[in-house]
PDB file of C-alpha atoms in Angstrom:
ATOM      1  CA  GLY A 160     102.943  73.155 106.994  1.00  0.00           C
ATOM      2  CA  SER A 161     102.173  72.059 110.726  1.00  0.00           C
ATOM      3  CA  ALA A 162     105.906  71.452 110.974  1.00  0.00           C
ATOM      4  CA  GLU A 163     106.465  75.179 110.337  1.00  0.00           C
ATOM      5  CA  ASN A 164     103.699  76.232 112.949  1.00  0.00           C
ATOM      6  CA  GLU A 165     105.321  73.963 115.280  1.00  0.00           C
ATOM      7  CA  GLU A 166     108.760  75.545 115.057  1.00  0.00           C
ATOM      8  CA  LYS A 167     107.057  79.022 115.347  1.00  0.00           C
ATOM      9  CA  SER A 168     105.115  77.936 118.499  1.00  0.00           C
ATOM     10  CA  GLU A 169     108.218  76.562 119.871  1.00  0.00           C
ATOM     11  CA  VAL A 170     110.160  79.699 119.259  1.00  0.00           C
ATOM     12  CA  GLN A 171     107.304  81.747 120.660  1.00  0.00           C
ATOM     13  CA  ALA A 172     107.250  79.816 123.906  1.00  0.00           C
ATOM     14  CA  ILE A 173     111.097  80.288 124.193  1.00  0.00           C
ATOM     15  CA  ILE A 174     110.270  84.084 123.797  1.00  0.00           C
ATOM     16  CA  GLU A 175     107.413  84.088 126.345  1.00  0.00           C
ATOM     17  CA  SER A 176     109.561  81.984 128.758  1.00  0.00           C
ATOM     18  CA  THR A 177     112.313  84.933 128.439  1.00  0.00           C
ATOM     19  CA  PRO A 178     110.800  88.279 129.674  1.00  0.00           C
ATOM     20  CA  GLU A 179     113.453  89.980 128.738  1.00  0.00           C
ATOM     21  CA  LEU A 180     112.700  89.374 124.988  1.00  0.00           C
ATOM     22  CA  ASP A 181     109.250  90.626 125.105  1.00  0.00           C
ATOM     23  CA  MET A 182     109.873  94.040 123.264  1.00  0.00           C
ATOM     24  CA  ASP A 183     106.495  95.139 124.060  1.00  0.00           C
ATOM     25  CA  LYS A 184     107.136  95.367 127.731  1.00  0.00           C
ATOM     26  CA  ASP A 185     109.710  97.971 129.075  1.00  0.00           C
ATOM     27  CA  LEU A 186     112.600  96.374 130.173  1.00  0.00           C
ATOM     28  CA  SER A 187     113.393  98.047 133.480  1.00  0.00           C
ATOM     29  CA  GLY A 188     110.842 100.873 133.902  1.00  0.00           C
ATOM     30  CA  TYR A 189     113.199 103.342 132.249  1.00  0.00           C
ATOM     31  CA  LYS A 190     111.080 106.096 130.550  1.00  0.00           C
ATOM     32  CA  GLY A 191     112.337 109.038 128.413  1.00  0.00           C
ATOM     33  CA  SER A 192     115.756 110.483 128.289  1.00  0.00           C
ATOM     34  CA  SER A 193     117.093 113.937 127.046  1.00  0.00           C
ATOM     35  CA  THR A 194     118.013 112.704 123.670  1.00  0.00           C
ATOM     36  CA  PRO A 195     116.147 114.485 120.671  1.00  0.00           C
ATOM     37  CA  THR A 196     112.733 113.013 119.433  1.00  0.00           C
ATOM     38  CA  LYS A 197     113.793 112.719 115.944  1.00  0.00           C
ATOM     39  CA  GLY A 198     114.946 108.935 114.913  1.00  0.00           C
ATOM     40  CA  ILE A 199     113.485 105.407 114.983  1.00  0.00           C
ATOM     41  CA  GLU A 200     111.431 104.414 118.275  1.00  0.00           C
ATOM     42  CA  ASN A 201     112.840 101.183 119.591  1.00  0.00           C
ATOM     43  CA  LYS A 202     109.900  99.738 121.711  1.00  0.00           C
ATOM     44  CA  ALA A 203     112.520  97.853 123.880  1.00  0.00           C
ATOM     45  CA  PHE A 204     113.961 100.893 125.413  1.00  0.00           C
ATOM     46  CA  ASP A 205     110.997 103.146 125.057  1.00  0.00           C
ATOM     47  CA  ARG A 206     113.540 105.837 123.506  1.00  0.00           C
ATOM     48  CA  ASN A 207     114.893 106.417 120.166  1.00  0.00           C
ATOM     49  CA  THR A 208     117.998 104.882 118.738  1.00  0.00           C
ATOM     50  CA  GLU A 209     120.085 108.005 117.620  1.00  0.00           C
ATOM     51  CA  SER A 210     123.751 107.523 117.469  1.00  0.00           C
ATOM     52  CA  LEU A 211     126.033 108.742 120.225  1.00  0.00           C
ATOM     53  CA  PHE A 212     127.276 111.468 117.661  1.00  0.00           C
ATOM     54  CA  GLU A 213     123.642 112.608 116.991  1.00  0.00           C
ATOM     55  CA  GLU A 214     123.134 112.777 121.115  1.00  0.00           C
ATOM     56  CA  LEU A 215     126.182 114.655 121.476  1.00  0.00           C
ATOM     57  CA  SER A 216     125.329 116.984 118.887  1.00  0.00           C
ATOM     58  CA  SER A 217     122.050 117.724 120.257  1.00  0.00           C
ATOM     59  CA  ALA A 218     123.456 118.608 123.336  1.00  0.00           C
ATOM     60  CA  GLY A 219     125.032 121.644 121.821  1.00  0.00           C
ATOM     61  CA  SER A 220     127.589 122.603 119.146  1.00  0.00           C
ATOM     62  CA  GLY A 221     130.131 123.773 121.412  1.00  0.00           C
ATOM     63  CA  LEU A 222     130.327 120.330 123.559  1.00  0.00           C
ATOM     64  CA  ILE A 223     131.940 118.417 120.745  1.00  0.00           C
ATOM     65  CA  GLY A 224     134.572 120.857 119.977  1.00  0.00           C
ATOM     66  CA  ASP A 225     135.471 120.937 123.793  1.00  0.00           C
ATOM     67  CA  VAL A 226     135.727 117.374 124.112  1.00  0.00           C
ATOM     68  CA  ASP A 227     138.075 117.105 121.258  1.00  0.00           C
ATOM     69  CA  GLU A 228     140.291 119.505 122.538  1.00  0.00           C
ATOM     70  CA  GLY A 229     140.507 117.314 125.680  1.00  0.00           C
ATOM     71  CA  ALA A 230     139.061 119.851 127.973  1.00  0.00           C
ATOM     72  CA  ASP A 231     138.762 119.416 131.514  1.00  0.00           C
ATOM     73  CA  LEU A 232     135.164 118.979 132.258  1.00  0.00           C
ATOM     74  CA  LEU A 233     135.061 120.479 135.686  1.00  0.00           C
ATOM     75  CA  GLY A 234     136.893 123.510 134.734  1.00  0.00           C
ATOM     76  CA  GLU A 235     135.632 124.273 131.209  1.00  0.00           C
ATOM     77  CA  TYR A 236     131.917 123.616 131.802  1.00  0.00           C
ATOM     78  CA  SER A 237     129.323 125.700 133.557  1.00  0.00           C
ATOM     79  CA  ASP A 238     127.471 123.731 136.101  1.00  0.00           C
ATOM     80  CA  HIS A 239     124.389 123.209 133.664  1.00  0.00           C
ATOM     81  CA  ASN A 240     126.361 121.864 130.957  1.00  0.00           C
ATOM     82  CA  PHE A 241     128.243 119.952 133.109  1.00  0.00           C
ATOM     83  CA  PHE A 242     125.151 118.257 134.858  1.00  0.00           C
ATOM     84  CA  GLY A 243     123.581 117.841 131.346  1.00  0.00           C
ATOM     85  CA  MET A 244     126.749 115.887 130.461  1.00  0.00           C
ATOM     86  CA  GLY A 245     126.271 113.976 133.440  1.00  0.00           C
ATOM     87  CA  ARG A 246     122.502 112.997 132.631  1.00  0.00           C
ATOM     88  CA  GLU A 247     123.729 111.877 129.379  1.00  0.00           C
ATOM     89  CA  VAL A 248     126.267 109.690 130.493  1.00  0.00           C
ATOM     90  CA  GLU A 249     123.819 108.233 132.883  1.00  0.00           C
ATOM     91  CA  ASN A 250     121.452 107.774 130.011  1.00  0.00           C
ATOM     92  CA  LEU A 251     124.310 105.905 128.055  1.00  0.00           C
ATOM     93  CA  ILE A 252     125.230 103.644 131.021  1.00  0.00           C
ATOM     94  CA  LEU A 253     121.471 102.848 131.316  1.00  0.00           C
ATOM     95  CA  GLU A 254     121.103 102.202 127.720  1.00  0.00           C
ATOM     96  CA  ASN A 255     123.971  99.850 127.875  1.00  0.00           C
ATOM     97  CA  THR A 256     122.862  97.965 130.656  1.00  0.00           C
ATOM     98  CA  GLN A 257     119.776  97.306 128.903  1.00  0.00           C
ATOM     99  CA  LEU A 258     121.511  96.398 125.464  1.00  0.00           C
ATOM    100  CA  LEU A 259     123.785  93.852 127.693  1.00  0.00           C
ATOM    101  CA  GLU A 260     120.273  92.355 129.332  1.00  0.00           C
ATOM    102  CA  THR A 261     118.874  91.965 125.769  1.00  0.00           C
ATOM    103  CA  LYS A 262     122.171  90.735 124.548  1.00  0.00           C
ATOM    104  CA  ASN A 263     122.143  88.021 127.363  1.00  0.00           C
ATOM    105  CA  ALA A 264     118.358  87.206 126.845  1.00  0.00           C
ATOM    106  CA  LEU A 265     119.158  86.915 122.970  1.00  0.00           C
ATOM    107  CA  ASN A 266     122.057  84.638 123.601  1.00  0.00           C
ATOM    108  CA  ILE A 267     119.984  82.401 125.830  1.00  0.00           C
ATOM    109  CA  VAL A 268     117.402  82.048 123.022  1.00  0.00           C
ATOM    110  CA  LYS A 269     120.117  81.771 120.511  1.00  0.00           C
ATOM    111  CA  ASN A 270     121.601  78.595 122.498  1.00  0.00           C
ATOM    112  CA  ASP A 271     118.283  77.081 122.941  1.00  0.00           C
ATOM    113  CA  LEU A 272     117.720  77.422 119.242  1.00  0.00           C
ATOM    114  CA  ILE A 273     121.245  76.077 118.302  1.00  0.00           C
ATOM    115  CA  ALA A 274     120.407  72.988 120.807  1.00  0.00           C
ATOM    116  CA  LYS A 275     117.205  72.547 119.083  1.00  0.00           C
ATOM    117  CA  VAL A 276     118.792  72.379 115.381  1.00  0.00           C
ATOM    118  CA  ASP A 277     121.159  69.926 116.687  1.00  0.00           C
ATOM    119  CA  GLU A 278     118.568  67.538 117.942  1.00  0.00           C
ATOM    120  CA  LEU A 279     116.655  68.107 115.205  1.00  0.00           C
ATOM    121  CA  THR A 280     119.664  67.361 112.889  1.00  0.00           C
ATOM    122  CA  CYS A 281     120.242  64.149 114.933  1.00  0.00           C
ATOM    123  CA  GLU A 282     116.627  63.252 114.517  1.00  0.00           C
ATOM    124  CA  LYS A 283     116.625  63.657 110.756  1.00  0.00           C
ATOM    125  CA  ASP A 284     119.714  61.486 110.383  1.00  0.00           C
ATOM    126  CA  VAL A 285     118.089  58.756 112.450  1.00  0.00           C
ATOM    127  CA  LEU A 286     115.157  59.052 110.237  1.00  0.00           C
ATOM    128  CA  GLN A 287     116.965  58.991 106.989  1.00  0.00           C
ATOM    129  CA  GLY A 288     118.613  55.782 108.306  1.00  0.00           C
ATOM    130  CA  GLU A 289     115.283  54.334 109.163  1.00  0.00           C
ATOM    131  CA  LEU A 290     114.017  55.304 105.714  1.00  0.00           C
ATOM    132  CA  GLU A 291     117.005  53.911 104.105  1.00  0.00           C
ATOM    133  CA  ALA A 292     116.641  50.479 105.965  1.00  0.00           C
ATOM    134  CA  VAL A 293     112.740  50.614 104.814  1.00  0.00           C
ATOM    135  CA  LYS A 294     113.421  51.208 101.168  1.00  0.00           C
ATOM    136  CA  GLN A 295     115.960  48.240 101.271  1.00  0.00           C
ATOM    137  CA  ALA A 296     113.621  45.893 102.900  1.00  0.00           C
ATOM    138  CA  LYS A 297     110.862  47.012 100.273  1.00  0.00           C
ATOM    139  CA  LEU A 298     113.156  46.203  97.451  1.00  0.00           C
ATOM    140  CA  LYS A 299     113.854  43.003  98.881  1.00  0.00           C
ATOM    141  CA  LEU A 300     110.043  42.115  99.265  1.00  0.00           C
ATOM    142  CA  GLU A 301     109.418  43.400  95.788  1.00  0.00           C
ATOM    143  CA  GLU A 302     112.107  40.984  94.556  1.00  0.00           C
ATOM    144  CA  LYS A 303     110.718  38.106  96.571  1.00  0.00           C
ATOM    145  CA  ASN A 304     107.235  39.026  95.355  1.00  0.00           C
ATOM    146  CA  ARG A 305     108.589  38.763  91.743  1.00  0.00           C
ATOM    147  CA  GLU A 306     110.123  35.357  92.307  1.00  0.00           C
ATOM    148  CA  LEU A 307     106.820  33.937  93.921  1.00  0.00           C
ATOM    149  CA  GLU A 308     104.901  35.519  90.954  1.00  0.00           C
ATOM    150  CA  GLU A 309     107.050  33.667  88.589  1.00  0.00           C
ATOM    151  CA  GLU A 310     106.751  30.363  90.471  1.00  0.00           C
ATOM    152  CA  LEU A 311     102.937  30.789  90.703  1.00  0.00           C
ATOM    153  CA  ARG A 312     103.054  31.364  86.830  1.00  0.00           C
ATOM    154  CA  LYS A 313     105.131  28.265  86.244  1.00  0.00           C
ATOM    155  CA  ALA A 314     102.699  26.207  88.785  1.00  0.00           C
ATOM    156  CA  ARG A 315      99.769  27.313  86.794  1.00  0.00           C
ATOM    157  CA  ALA A 316     101.168  26.452  83.531  1.00  0.00           C
ATOM    158  CA  GLU A 317     102.181  23.100  84.793  1.00  0.00           C
ATOM    159  CA  ALA A 318      98.894  22.518  86.273  1.00  0.00           C
ATOM    160  CA  GLU A 319      97.179  23.794  82.842  1.00  0.00           C
ATOM    161  CA  ASP A 320      99.641  21.214  80.881  1.00  0.00           C
ATOM    162  CA  ALA A 321      98.562  18.306  83.595  1.00  0.00           C
ATOM    163  CA  ARG A 322      94.808  19.069  82.841  1.00  0.00           C
ATOM    164  CA  GLN A 323      95.372  19.318  79.108  1.00  0.00           C
ATOM    165  CA  LYS A 324      97.249  15.913  79.395  1.00  0.00           C
ATOM    166  CA  ALA A 325      94.726  14.588  81.493  1.00  0.00           C
ATOM    167  CA  LYS A 326      91.995  15.639  79.105  1.00  0.00           C
ATOM    168  CA  ASP A 327      93.916  14.310  76.209  1.00  0.00           C
ATOM    169  CA  ASP A 328      94.323  10.787  77.998  1.00  0.00           C
ATOM    170  CA  ASP A 329      90.521  10.719  78.963  1.00  0.00           C
ATOM    171  CA  ASP A 330      89.570  11.558  75.227  1.00  0.00           C
ATOM    172  CA  SER A 331      91.997   8.747  74.123  1.00  0.00           C
ATOM    173  CA  ASP A 332      90.382   6.186  76.419  1.00  0.00           C
ATOM    174  CA  ILE A 333      87.153   6.658  74.820  1.00  0.00           C
TER     175      ILE A 333
END
């Protein structure tokens, strides 16, 4: 109904007033990365959402084994691998920053929505109280109406009796 549309438009307004939430826009101008192209595309970050394990696996099969053995990064890796790893770490830091920005934006919207729910709950309670008062008033008026109808019925019966009596008296006078 119209209440549902009103709710949707309020949520839409919140999203539009919070640019971080517009998933069609690129959050920080960040384009591309050295991650593999397979996986789900996430429009918020213009990159895929493969797991860290997948990203590290794609960097080379030897990489995980070396890291597991606690290899000294500077000593064990060639310059190429080290800089590749540095780029990967930069990408992860950037992604983490973007995730934090999105999380903060979502927290703002969540808090706004919680406040709106509280407001609507209070409004609903007030309206239910008013509805209850109106129902009580209606019952009292219906009761009063019944009493008045009963009085009217008695008055009509008395008037009819009085008319009948007057008619009988007139008939007896003749």
